[in-house]
Coordinates of C-alpha atoms and ligand atoms in Angstrom, one line a residue:
Chain Z
X23 CA -8.2 -76.7 42.5
X24 CA -9.8 -79.5 42.6
X25 CA -13.1 -78.4 42.3
X26 CA -12.1 -75.4 39.0
X27 CA -10.6 -78.9 37.5
X28 CA -13.9 -80.9 37.9
X29 CA -16.4 -77.7 36.5
X30 CA -14.0 -76.7 33.3
X31 CA -14.4 -81.0 32.7
X32 CA -18.4 -80.9 33.4
X33 CA -19.0 -77.5 31.8
X34 CA -19.6 -75.1 34.5
X35 CA -18.8 -71.8 35.7
X36 CA -18.8 -73.7 39.2
X37 CA -19.1 -76.9 41.3
X38 CA -19.5 -77.0 45.1
X39 CA -18.5 -80.1 47.3
X40 CA -21.0 -82.6 47.1
X41 CA -22.2 -81.5 43.5
X42 CA -22.9 -84.4 41.8
X43 CA -21.4 -83.8 38.4
X44 CA -20.5 -85.9 35.0
X45 CA -17.0 -84.7 34.0
X46 CA -15.6 -85.6 30.6
X47 CA -12.3 -87.6 30.9
X48 CA -9.7 -87.0 29.7
X49 CA -7.3 -90.4 30.8
X50 CA -8.5 -93.9 31.1
X51 CA -5.3 -95.7 32.5
X52 CA -5.8 -99.8 33.1
X53 CA -3.4 -102.8 33.4
X54 CA -3.1 -106.6 33.9
X55 CA -5.4 -106.7 37.2
X56 CA -8.2 -105.2 36.2
X57 CA -8.3 -104.0 33.0
X58 CA -9.4 -108.2 31.9
X59 CA -13.0 -107.0 34.4
X60 CA -12.6 -104.3 32.8
X61 CA -13.3 -105.2 29.4
X62 CA -15.5 -107.9 30.3
X63 CA -17.8 -105.5 31.6
X64 CA -17.6 -103.0 28.7
X65 CA -18.1 -106.2 26.7
X66 CA -21.6 -107.5 28.2
X67 CA -22.6 -104.1 28.6
X68 CA -22.1 -101.9 25.5
X69 CA -21.4 -105.1 23.4
X70 CA -18.9 -107.4 21.7
X71 CA -19.1 -105.1 18.2
X72 CA -19.2 -101.4 20.8
X73 CA -16.2 -99.0 20.4
X74 CA -14.0 -97.1 23.2
X75 CA -15.1 -94.0 23.0
X76 CA -11.9 -93.3 22.5
X77 CA -8.4 -94.9 21.2
X78 CA -6.2 -92.1 21.7
X79 CA -7.6 -91.6 26.1
X80 CA -7.2 -95.3 26.8
X81 CA -3.0 -95.6 28.8
X82 CA -3.2 -99.6 29.0
X83 CA 0.0 -100.4 31.0
X84 CA 0.1 -104.0 32.1
X85 CA 3.1 -104.1 35.4
X86 CA 1.9 -106.1 38.4
X87 CA 2.3 -109.7 36.8
X88 CA 5.0 -109.6 34.9
X89 CA 7.7 -111.6 35.6
X90 CA 6.0 -114.7 36.4
X91 CA 5.1 -118.4 35.3
X92 CA 2.0 -118.4 36.1
X93 CA -0.3 -119.2 33.7
X94 CA -3.7 -116.7 34.3
X95 CA -1.4 -113.5 34.7
X96 CA 0.1 -114.4 31.5
X97 CA -3.5 -115.1 30.5
X98 CA -4.7 -111.8 31.3
X99 CA -1.5 -109.8 29.6
X100 CA -3.0 -111.3 26.4
X101 CA -6.7 -110.9 26.7
X102 CA -5.7 -106.6 27.4
X103 CA -3.2 -107.9 23.7
X104 CA -5.7 -108.4 22.7
X105 CA -8.7 -106.4 22.9
X106 CA -5.8 -103.1 22.5
X107 CA -4.8 -104.7 18.6
X108 CA -9.1 -104.2 18.4
X109 CA -9.4 -101.2 19.2
X110 CA -6.6 -99.7 17.6
X111 CA -5.3 -99.0 21.0
X112 CA -2.8 -96.0 20.8
X113 CA -1.0 -96.0 24.3
X114 CA -0.7 -100.8 25.5
X115 CA 2.9 -101.2 26.7
X116 CA 2.9 -104.8 25.6
X117 CA 5.2 -106.1 28.3
X118 CA 7.2 -108.8 25.8
X119 CA 7.4 -106.2 23.1
X120 CA 10.8 -103.3 24.1
X121 CA 7.5 -100.7 24.2
X122 CA 6.9 -102.7 28.2
X123 CA 7.5 -99.6 30.4
X124 CA 6.9 -100.4 34.4
X125 CA 5.3 -99.8 37.0
X126 CA 1.6 -97.8 35.3
X127 CA 1.6 -94.4 37.7
X128 CA 5.6 -94.1 37.4
X129 CA 4.9 -94.5 33.5
X130 CA 2.4 -92.8 32.4
X131 CA 4.4 -89.7 34.5
X132 CA 7.4 -90.5 32.1
X133 CA 4.9 -91.4 29.0
X134 CA 3.5 -87.8 29.1
X135 CA 0.6 -88.5 29.4
X136 CA 0.6 -86.3 33.3
X137 CA -0.6 -83.1 32.5
X138 CA -1.9 -80.2 34.4
X139 CA -5.3 -79.3 34.1
X140 CA -6.6 -82.5 33.3
X141 CA -9.3 -85.5 34.7
X142 CA -6.8 -89.2 35.2
X143 CA -9.1 -91.9 35.9
X144 CA -7.1 -94.8 36.6
X145 CA -8.9 -98.3 37.7
X146 CA -5.7 -98.5 39.9
X147 CA -5.7 -96.5 44.3
X148 CA -2.4 -94.6 43.4
X149 CA -3.5 -93.2 39.9
X150 CA -4.2 -90.4 43.0
X151 CA 0.4 -89.8 42.2
X152 CA -0.4 -88.0 39.1
X153 CA -2.7 -85.0 40.6
X154 CA 1.3 -84.1 42.2
X155 CA 1.1 -82.1 37.9
X156 CA -1.9 -80.1 39.3
X157 CA -4.7 -83.2 37.9
X158 CA -7.5 -83.7 38.7
X159 CA -6.5 -88.0 39.8
X160 CA -8.3 -90.4 41.0
X161 CA -8.7 -95.0 41.2
X162 CA -12.1 -96.2 40.7
X163 CA -12.9 -100.2 39.8
X164 CA -14.4 -102.6 36.5
X165 CA -17.1 -101.3 37.1
X166 CA -17.4 -97.7 36.5
X167 CA -14.4 -98.1 34.4
X168 CA -15.7 -99.8 31.0
X169 CA -18.4 -97.3 30.5
X170 CA -15.8 -94.6 31.5
X171 CA -14.4 -97.2 28.2
X172 CA -17.7 -97.0 26.0
X173 CA -19.6 -93.3 27.3
X174 CA -15.7 -91.1 27.9
X175 CA -17.7 -89.9 31.3
X176 CA -18.1 -90.4 34.8
X177 CA -20.3 -88.9 37.8
X178 CA -18.2 -88.5 40.8
X179 CA -18.5 -85.5 43.9
X180 CA -16.7 -82.7 44.2
X181 CA -14.7 -83.8 47.2
X182 CA -13.9 -80.8 49.4
X183 CA -10.5 -79.9 50.2
X184 CA -8.0 -80.8 53.2
X185 CA -5.4 -77.7 52.5
X186 CA -1.3 -79.0 53.8
X187 CA 0.9 -76.0 53.8
X188 CA 4.4 -77.0 54.7
X189 CA 7.2 -74.6 54.6
X190 CA 10.7 -74.4 54.8
X191 CA 13.5 -76.7 52.6
X192 CA 13.1 -80.0 53.9
X193 CA 17.1 -80.9 55.6
X194 CA 19.2 -83.2 53.9
X195 CA 18.1 -86.8 55.5
X196 CA 14.4 -86.3 54.7
X197 CA 12.5 -87.3 52.0
X198 CA 8.5 -86.0 50.9
X199 CA 8.2 -90.2 52.3
X200 CA 8.9 -88.6 55.6
X201 CA 6.6 -86.2 55.4
X202 CA 3.4 -87.8 54.3
X203 CA 4.1 -90.4 56.7
X204 CA 3.6 -87.9 59.1
X205 CA 0.8 -86.3 57.9
X206 CA -1.2 -89.4 57.6
X207 CA -0.5 -90.7 61.3
X208 CA -1.2 -87.4 61.9
X209 CA -4.2 -87.7 60.5
X210 CA -4.8 -91.3 60.3
X211 CA -5.8 -93.9 57.2
X212 CA -9.9 -91.9 57.1
X213 CA -8.1 -88.6 58.1
X214 CA -8.5 -87.2 54.3
X215 CA -12.2 -89.6 53.3
X216 CA -13.2 -88.4 50.2
X217 CA -11.3 -85.3 50.6
X218 CA -8.9 -83.9 48.7
X219 CA -5.5 -83.3 49.9
X220 CA -3.6 -80.2 48.8
X221 CA 0.1 -79.9 49.5
X222 CA 1.7 -76.5 49.5
X223 CA 3.7 -74.4 50.2
X224 CA 8.0 -73.5 49.9
X225 CA 9.0 -77.2 50.9
X226 CA 6.4 -78.2 48.3
X227 CA 8.4 -76.1 45.2
X228 CA 11.7 -77.1 46.3
X229 CA 10.4 -80.5 45.7
X230 CA 10.8 -82.0 42.3
X231 CA 8.0 -83.8 40.4
X232 CA 8.9 -87.8 41.5
X233 CA 8.9 -86.0 45.4
X234 CA 5.9 -85.0 44.7
X235 CA 4.7 -87.0 43.3
X236 CA 4.9 -89.7 46.5
X237 CA 3.3 -87.0 48.6
X238 CA 0.2 -87.3 45.8
X239 CA 0.7 -91.9 45.5
X240 CA 0.5 -91.6 49.0
X241 CA -3.4 -89.4 50.3
X242 CA -4.8 -93.4 48.9
X243 CA -3.3 -94.1 52.1
X244 CA -5.9 -91.6 54.4
X245 CA -8.2 -92.0 52.0
X246 CA -8.7 -88.8 49.9
X247 CA -9.6 -88.7 47.1
X248 CA -6.9 -87.2 44.8
X249 CA -3.9 -85.4 46.0
X250 CA -3.0 -81.9 44.7
X251 CA -0.5 -79.7 43.8
X252 CA -0.1 -76.2 42.6
X253 CA 1.6 -76.5 39.0
X254 CA 5.1 -74.8 38.9
X255 CA 8.0 -73.9 36.2
X256 CA 9.3 -77.3 37.4
X257 CA 6.1 -79.5 36.2
X258 CA 5.6 -77.3 33.4
X259 CA 9.4 -78.6 32.6
X260 CA 8.8 -82.6 32.9
X261 CA 5.3 -82.4 31.1
X262 CA 6.6 -80.5 28.3
X263 CA 9.6 -82.5 28.3
X264 CA 7.5 -85.3 27.4
X265 CA 5.1 -83.8 25.7
X266 CA 3.8 -81.6 23.4
X267 CA 0.2 -81.9 23.7
X268 CA -1.4 -78.7 25.0
X269 CA -2.3 -78.2 28.7
X270 CA -4.1 -75.8 30.8
X271 CA -2.7 -74.5 34.2
X272 CA -4.9 -74.7 36.5
X273 CA -4.5 -72.4 40.3
X274 CA -5.7 -72.3 44.0
X275 CA -8.3 -69.1 44.2
X276 CA -7.2 -67.0 47.3
X277 CA -10.2 -67.3 48.5
X278 CA -10.3 -71.0 48.2
X279 CA -12.4 -72.3 51.6
X280 CA -11.1 -75.6 52.5
X281 CA -12.3 -77.9 54.9
X282 CA -9.0 -77.6 57.2
X283 CA -5.7 -76.9 56.8
X284 CA -2.5 -77.9 58.8
X285 CA 0.6 -76.5 58.7
X286 CA 3.9 -78.0 59.3
X287 CA 7.4 -77.3 59.0
X288 CA 9.6 -79.1 57.9
X289 CA 13.1 -78.7 59.3
X290 CA 10.6 -79.6 62.6
X291 CA 10.0 -83.3 61.6
X292 CA 12.3 -85.8 61.2
X293 CA 12.6 -90.1 59.6
X294 CA 9.5 -91.7 60.0
X295 CA 8.6 -95.0 60.1
X296 CA 5.1 -96.3 59.9
X297 CA 5.2 -99.6 61.7
X298 CA 3.1 -103.4 61.2
X299 CA 0.5 -103.1 60.3
X300 CA -1.2 -99.9 59.1
X301 CA 0.4 -96.8 57.1
X302 CA -0.7 -94.6 59.2
X303 CA 1.1 -96.2 62.6
X304 CA 3.7 -93.4 62.5
X305 CA 6.6 -93.1 65.2
X306 CA 10.3 -91.6 64.6
X307 CA 12.7 -93.8 62.7
X308 CA 15.0 -93.2 65.7
X309 CA 12.6 -94.4 68.4
X310 CA 12.8 -98.0 66.0
X311 CA 16.3 -99.4 67.3
X312 CA 15.5 -102.1 68.4
X313 CA 13.3 -103.3 65.2
X314 CA 15.0 -106.5 64.0
X315 CA 15.3 -107.1 60.6
X316 CA 15.0 -110.3 58.3
X317 CA 15.0 -107.8 54.7
X318 CA 15.5 -104.4 53.1
X319 CA 13.2 -103.6 49.8
X320 CA 13.4 -100.3 47.3
X321 CA 10.6 -100.4 45.2
X322 CA 6.9 -99.2 43.8
X323 CA 5.4 -96.4 42.8
X324 CA 6.3 -95.0 45.5
X325 CA 9.6 -95.3 45.9
X326 CA 11.6 -96.7 42.9
X327 CA 12.3 -93.6 41.1
X328 CA 15.2 -92.4 40.9
X329 CA 15.2 -90.6 43.0
X330 CA 15.0 -92.8 44.9
X331 CA 17.4 -94.8 44.9
X332 CA 20.2 -92.4 44.4
X333 CA 18.7 -91.2 47.9
X334 CA 19.5 -94.7 49.1
X335 CA 22.8 -94.8 46.6
X336 CA 24.0 -91.7 49.0
X337 CA 23.3 -93.8 51.9
X338 CA 25.1 -97.3 50.7
X339 CA 28.3 -95.7 48.7
X340 CA 30.9 -97.5 50.2
X341 CA 29.0 -99.6 52.6
X342 CA 27.7 -102.9 52.9
X343 CA 24.2 -104.4 53.9
X344 CA 23.6 -106.7 55.7
X345 CA 20.8 -108.1 55.8
X346 CA 18.9 -109.2 51.7
X347 CA 18.5 -106.3 50.2
X348 CA 16.4 -105.6 47.4
X349 CA 16.0 -103.2 44.7
X350 CA 13.1 -102.9 42.3
X351 CA 13.3 -100.6 39.6
X352 CA 9.6 -99.1 38.2
X353 CA 10.0 -97.8 34.9
X354 CA 13.0 -98.9 32.1
X355 CA 13.7 -95.0 32.6
X356 CA 14.6 -95.4 36.5
X357 CA 16.4 -98.8 35.2
X358 CA 18.7 -97.2 33.1
X359 CA 19.3 -94.1 35.2
X360 CA 20.3 -97.6 37.9
X361 CA 23.6 -97.7 34.6
X362 CA 23.7 -93.7 33.5
X363 CA 23.3 -92.0 36.7
X364 CA 27.1 -92.1 39.1
X365 CA 28.0 -90.8 42.1
X366 CA 31.5 -90.6 42.6
X367 CA 31.9 -91.9 39.4
X368 CA 30.4 -95.4 39.6
X369 CA 26.9 -96.1 38.3
X370 CA 23.9 -96.6 40.5
X371 CA 24.1 -100.4 39.5
X372 CA 27.2 -100.8 40.9
X373 CA 26.9 -98.5 44.2
X374 CA 24.4 -101.2 44.9
X375 CA 26.6 -104.1 43.1
X376 CA 29.8 -102.9 45.7
X377 CA 27.4 -102.8 48.6
X378 CA 26.1 -106.6 49.2
X379 CA 22.3 -105.9 47.7
X380 CA 20.5 -109.2 45.4
X381 CA 20.9 -108.0 41.8
X382 CA 18.5 -105.1 40.0
X383 CA 15.5 -107.2 39.6
X384 CA 13.4 -106.0 36.3
X385 CA 10.2 -103.6 36.7
X386 CA 6.8 -104.0 37.5
X387 CA 4.4 -104.1 40.7
X388 CA 6.9 -107.3 42.1
X389 CA 6.7 -108.2 45.3
X390 CA 4.9 -104.3 46.9
X391 CA 1.8 -106.7 46.5
X392 CA 2.4 -109.8 47.2
X393 CA 2.4 -111.6 43.9
X394 CA 2.4 -114.8 41.7
X395 CA 4.4 -116.7 44.5
X396 CA 7.3 -116.9 42.3
X397 CA 7.3 -112.9 43.1
X398 CA 10.9 -112.1 43.8
X399 CA 10.6 -110.5 46.7
X400 CA 7.8 -111.2 47.9
X401 CA 7.6 -112.0 51.9
X402 CA 6.7 -115.6 51.6
X403 CA 7.0 -116.5 55.7
X404 CA 7.3 -114.6 59.0
X405 CA 9.7 -111.7 57.4
X406 CA 10.4 -108.6 58.8
X407 CA 10.8 -106.2 56.0
X408 CA 11.2 -102.3 55.4
X409 CA 10.5 -101.2 51.6
X410 CA 9.7 -98.2 50.7
X411 CA 6.5 -99.0 49.4
X412 CA 2.8 -97.5 50.6
X413 CA 1.0 -100.2 52.1
X414 CA 2.0 -102.3 54.6
X415 CA -1.4 -103.8 55.7
X416 CA -1.6 -108.3 56.7
X417 CA -0.6 -110.2 54.3
X418 CA 0.0 -107.2 51.6
X419 CA 3.7 -108.7 51.1
X420 CA 2.7 -111.4 50.6
X421 CA 2.3 -113.3 54.4
X422 CA 0.7 -112.7 56.8
X423 CA 2.8 -113.0 58.9
X424 CA 5.8 -110.6 57.5
X425 CA 5.7 -107.5 59.3
X426 CA 6.2 -104.8 57.2
X427 CA 7.4 -101.1 57.9
X428 CA 7.0 -98.5 55.4
X429 CA 10.1 -95.5 55.2
X430 CA 11.5 -92.8 52.9
X431 CA 14.8 -95.3 50.6
X432 CA 17.5 -93.1 53.1
X433 CA 16.2 -94.7 56.5
X434 CA 15.2 -97.5 54.8
X435 CA 19.4 -97.5 52.9
X436 CA 20.0 -96.9 56.7
X437 CA 18.5 -99.6 58.1
X438 CA 19.7 -102.8 55.5
X439 CA 23.2 -101.4 56.8
X440 CA 22.4 -101.7 60.9
X441 CA 19.7 -104.6 59.9
X442 CA 17.4 -103.0 62.4
X443 CA 15.2 -99.8 62.4
X444 CA 17.6 -96.8 61.8
X445 CA 17.9 -92.7 61.6
X446 CA 19.5 -92.3 58.0
X447 CA 21.6 -89.1 59.9
X448 CA 23.3 -91.5 61.2
X449 CA 25.3 -92.3 58.5
X450 CA 24.4 -88.6 56.2
Chain D
X30 CA -34.4 -105.5 48.6
X31 CA -36.1 -104.5 51.7
X32 CA -35.1 -107.5 54.6
X33 CA -31.8 -109.3 54.4
X34 CA -32.0 -111.8 57.6
X35 CA -29.2 -114.3 58.8
X36 CA -26.0 -114.3 60.5
X37 CA -23.1 -112.1 60.9
X38 CA -19.5 -112.1 61.2
X39 CA -17.9 -109.1 63.3
X40 CA -14.2 -107.5 61.9
X41 CA -12.2 -104.4 63.4
X42 CA -12.3 -101.4 62.2
X43 CA -10.2 -101.1 58.9
X44 CA -10.3 -103.9 56.4
X45 CA -8.0 -103.2 53.3
X46 CA -8.9 -105.0 50.5
X47 CA -5.7 -107.6 50.7
X48 CA -7.9 -109.0 53.8
X49 CA -10.6 -109.1 52.1
X50 CA -9.3 -110.6 49.3
X51 CA -5.2 -111.4 48.9
X52 CA -3.9 -109.7 46.3
X53 CA -2.4 -113.8 45.1
X54 CA -6.3 -113.8 43.6
X55 CA -6.0 -110.8 41.4
X56 CA -5.6 -112.9 38.1
X57 CA -9.3 -113.6 38.8
X58 CA -11.3 -112.2 36.3
X59 CA -15.1 -111.2 37.3
X60 CA -16.4 -111.2 34.3
X61 CA -15.9 -115.2 34.0
X62 CA -18.7 -116.8 35.8
X63 CA -16.2 -119.5 37.2
X64 CA -14.2 -117.7 38.4
X65 CA -17.1 -115.2 40.5
X66 CA -18.1 -117.8 41.6
X67 CA -13.5 -118.4 42.8
X68 CA -13.3 -115.2 44.1
X69 CA -16.4 -115.9 46.3
X70 CA -14.3 -119.3 47.6
X71 CA -11.5 -116.9 48.7
X72 CA -13.8 -114.2 49.9
X73 CA -12.5 -112.6 54.1
X74 CA -9.3 -115.7 53.3
X75 CA -6.5 -112.4 54.7
X76 CA -7.7 -112.1 57.9
X77 CA -5.4 -112.9 60.7
X78 CA -4.7 -116.5 61.6
X79 CA -7.5 -117.4 64.3
X80 CA -10.7 -116.3 63.1
X81 CA -13.5 -118.2 62.6
X82 CA -13.7 -119.3 58.7
X83 CA -14.8 -116.7 56.6
X84 CA -15.9 -119.8 54.3
X85 CA -15.3 -123.1 54.8
X86 CA -12.8 -125.4 54.0
X87 CA -14.0 -126.8 50.4
X88 CA -17.2 -124.1 49.7
X89 CA -18.2 -121.2 47.2
X90 CA -20.2 -119.4 49.8
X91 CA -20.3 -118.3 53.1
X92 CA -23.1 -118.9 56.2
X93 CA -22.4 -115.5 57.1
X94 CA -24.7 -113.3 54.9
X95 CA -23.7 -109.8 56.8
X96 CA -20.5 -108.3 57.7
X97 CA -20.4 -106.3 60.5
X98 CA -17.7 -104.0 60.9
X99 CA -16.2 -101.1 62.6
X100 CA -14.4 -98.3 60.7
X101 CA -12.9 -97.7 57.5
X102 CA -13.2 -101.1 55.9
X103 CA -12.5 -102.2 52.2
X104 CA -9.5 -99.1 53.0
X105 CA -6.8 -100.2 50.2
X106 CA -7.0 -100.8 46.8
X107 CA -9.0 -100.2 44.5
X108 CA -9.8 -103.5 42.8
X109 CA -13.3 -104.1 42.3
X110 CA -12.7 -107.9 42.9
X111 CA -12.6 -107.1 46.6
X112 CA -17.0 -106.4 47.3
X113 CA -16.8 -108.7 43.9
X114 CA -15.5 -111.6 46.1
X115 CA -18.1 -111.0 49.0
X116 CA -21.0 -110.6 46.3
X117 CA -20.3 -113.6 44.9
X118 CA -19.3 -115.4 48.7
X119 CA -23.2 -115.1 49.5
X120 CA -22.2 -111.2 51.6
X121 CA -25.5 -108.9 50.5
X122 CA -24.5 -106.2 53.1
X123 CA -21.4 -104.6 55.1
X124 CA -22.9 -102.7 58.8
X125 CA -19.9 -100.3 59.4
X126 CA -19.3 -97.5 60.8
X127 CA -17.5 -96.0 57.8
X128 CA -16.1 -96.9 54.0
X129 CA -13.3 -96.3 52.2
X130 CA -14.5 -94.4 49.1
X131 CA -13.3 -96.8 46.2
X132 CA -14.8 -99.4 47.6
X133 CA -18.3 -97.5 49.0
X134 CA -18.1 -96.8 45.3
X135 CA -17.6 -100.4 43.5
X136 CA -20.4 -101.7 45.4
X137 CA -22.7 -99.7 44.3
X138 CA -21.3 -99.8 40.8
X139 CA -21.2 -103.1 41.0
X140 CA -25.1 -103.7 42.8
X141 CA -22.7 -106.9 44.9
X142 CA -23.8 -105.4 48.2
X143 CA -26.0 -103.0 50.6
X144 CA -22.6 -100.2 51.9
X145 CA -25.0 -99.8 54.7
X146 CA -23.2 -97.4 57.5
X147 CA -23.9 -97.9 61.0
X148 CA -24.6 -94.4 63.3
X149 CA -23.5 -96.8 67.4
X150 CA -19.9 -98.9 67.1
X151 CA -22.1 -101.5 65.8
X152 CA -19.1 -104.8 66.3
X153 CA -18.4 -104.7 69.5
X154 CA -22.2 -105.2 70.4
X155 CA -22.5 -108.2 67.9
X156 CA -20.8 -111.2 68.2
X157 CA -20.2 -113.4 65.1
X158 CA -22.6 -116.3 64.4
X159 CA -25.1 -113.9 65.5
X160 CA -28.6 -114.2 63.4
X161 CA -29.7 -111.4 62.0
X162 CA -32.2 -109.2 60.2
X163 CA -31.4 -105.9 58.6
X164 CA -34.3 -103.4 57.3
X165 CA -33.0 -101.1 54.6
X166 CA -36.6 -99.4 54.2
X167 CA -36.3 -98.6 58.2
X168 CA -32.6 -98.8 58.6
X169 CA -32.3 -100.7 60.8
X170 CA -30.3 -104.1 62.1
X171 CA -32.4 -106.4 64.9
X172 CA -31.0 -108.4 66.8
X173 CA -32.7 -111.6 66.6
X174 CA -32.1 -113.3 70.5
X175 CA -32.8 -110.0 71.7
X176 CA -34.7 -108.1 69.3
X177 CA -32.7 -105.2 69.8
X178 CA -32.9 -102.4 67.1
X179 CA -29.7 -100.6 66.1
X180 CA -30.3 -96.9 63.3
X181 CA -28.1 -97.1 60.5
X182 CA -28.0 -94.0 58.9
X183 CA -30.1 -94.2 54.8
X184 CA -28.3 -95.4 51.9
X185 CA -30.4 -92.7 50.0
X186 CA -30.2 -92.4 46.2
X187 CA -27.2 -95.8 46.3
X188 CA -30.4 -98.4 47.5
X189 CA -32.1 -97.5 43.9
X190 CA -29.0 -98.5 42.5
X191 CA -28.1 -101.3 43.4
X192 CA -31.2 -102.6 44.5
X193 CA -31.1 -101.8 41.0
X194 CA -28.7 -104.5 40.4
X195 CA -25.4 -102.1 39.4
X196 CA -25.1 -99.3 37.8
X197 CA -25.0 -100.4 33.7
X198 CA -29.1 -102.1 35.3
X199 CA -29.5 -98.7 37.2
X200 CA -29.3 -96.4 33.9
X201 CA -30.9 -98.6 31.3
X202 CA -34.5 -99.2 33.7
X203 CA -33.9 -95.3 34.5
X204 CA -33.5 -94.5 30.4
X205 CA -30.2 -93.4 30.7
X206 CA -28.0 -95.7 29.2
X207 CA -29.6 -98.3 25.8
X208 CA -29.5 -101.7 26.1
X209 CA -25.7 -103.8 25.5
X210 CA -26.3 -103.7 21.3
X211 CA -28.7 -102.4 21.2
Ligands
LIG6 S1 3.2 -100.6 42.8 FE1 2.7 -101.5 44.4 S2 1.4 -99.8 44.7 FE2 2.0 -99.2 43.2 S3 0.9 -99.4 41.0 FE3 2.1 -101.2 41.4 S4 1.3 -102.8 43.4 FE4 -0.2 -100.5 43.9

C-alpha cells in the first residue's frame, strides 16, 4: 500500500523499497513547537517574500504549549499567527479563538484533513497516526518541512513493509493500545526502523477509526516510518462525514512483498503495560500488581480520544479513584463529547466527577510531553504514573525522577481505583 | 570535513530526543541565533542523574566533540532541536550502533553533525573522556591512547550533503534550487 501511494505521488508506475523518490505532498501540518523553526527555515532559504506552496495544503494546529503563562510559548503561537495571516493560510486553528482544536493528530482527522491515498507530512513524530486512514503519513524535521513549505515536494526513501495480521474479535477488556504495546514489546523500540507497519486482519476491520489511530500513532514507538491500515467502510464513513474532498483508495496487492509477516490472535492477548523507561518494556498488567501508583493520566493523541474516555468511564462508573486522576481530552470535540455522551443516564463528565477524578482540563498535549512547569498533570518529582500516552522515556512527562507506565484507558482506570497497577478484568 | 579529533562522550542504547533536549526547552526557536546557542547549552541535559555533565554549568558548548552510543540513537520525537542542540554544543559526529530514522534525517537536512553507524559495539570500547580521531574518508574511528582502529559504515551520499552544510546548501551547490531571494 505504502509503495503504491508513493509511486502515485512520484508520478511513477511503481517504486521499490530503497528507491529515493521526489514525492508531491498533499498536506503539511505543523504546530507551535516546530512551526516557528519551520517558518524560520522557509524564510531564511526562500526569502521573506516567498509564497508558501499552497495556502490550502498547510494546516497549522497549535496544541503543545497552550495553557501556560510562559511568555516564550505565547510568542511562538504569535509567530505562527502572524505567518498564517500574512500568507492567508486557510487552516490555522488559533488558540485565542473558537477555531482552537487541540492535539494536532486528532484535530487533523476530525477536521477532515486525513484522507485515503494521500501523502501527509507533519513536523511531529506522531504524524504517522493518519496512516489509519489508508494514507502515507510520517513525521519530518523543521528543515525538511521548510523545504516542503517552499516547494510542495520532498525526497523520500520508499520503506519496506512489515505486516501485522491480527485475527479475531477484540475481547471486551482489550483495546488497540494493548495490541500495539504487545507488538512493540515483541519487536522492540527499533524493530521497525525505516519500515512501514501495515496492520490488517479481521480484528483490525472490527476496530473504530479512533482505535485504528491508536495503532498507527505508536508505529513510531517501534521506530517505524509510517503505520498504515487498509481503507474499508469504517474509513469511508468517517472521512465522508468530515470532508467532501474526493479521495483515491489504495489497496494492498494480493501478491505484495513484505519484509516480514507476524500473526496474532486477539483472544490470546492480555491487558498490557509498558514499564519505565521504554515503550517496549512490555508486561501483562496482571504481573505488575505490586506497583504502587501516585497518579493516573488519561489524555494525548494516543489515549485522549472520546472512545478512550468512554472506556475509562465504563470502568469508573459507580466506583471511586484512590489516586490523583487527570483527564485531558485531546480536542474540543472530545471535550464536548464528555458532556454529550451518556453512560447509564450520566454524562461521562459526571461519571468522572462522581468517581473523584480531577476536573477535566482544557484540550492540549499537556503533560504528555512534560511542557512548561505550570502544565496540568506534569510530573515535577518522583511520581509513579500510569498513563494512556505513548512514550515513557526518562523525563518524558517532566521530571527525570518520575516513573511512567503506559497502558490502555481500561487498565489506567482500573489502576486508578486500586492505586496499584490492576488488570481491568477485575472490574468487568 | 574528513578528520574530527576530540574527546568522546559515551552513551548506551535508545537515547531518545527528550534526553538529548528535554521538552521544557522546546520553546527555543533554532533559527534565532541566540536561541540556537541556548539550545546548545541544554544538550543532553535530560540524561539520568549520575553521568558527567555534557555541557559544563555556565557554558554554552561542550568539551566533547564526538558521541559514541549504542543502538537506536535519537529515537522519539521529530524535534529538529535534538541534532541542533548537539551541533550547537559543538558536537561534530555521533557514532552509534544504529539511528532512529527521523533523527538521522534531521542530521543530514540541517548539516549539523555526521550520524555514523559503527560495526562493532563501540560504546563498550570507549570511555567518556577518551581522545579519538574520526576519519570519515577512511570510515574509521581511532582511539588516540592505543591507536586501535574501529570500522565504521560509509555514510554514502549523506556525507556530501552534510559537508555542504545541509540540504538547502547542497541543493544550491548542485543547482537543484536557486539562491535565497533570487
Ligand atoms: S499528545 Fe503527546 S504525543 Fe501527541 S502530539 Fe501531543 S505531545 Fe505529541
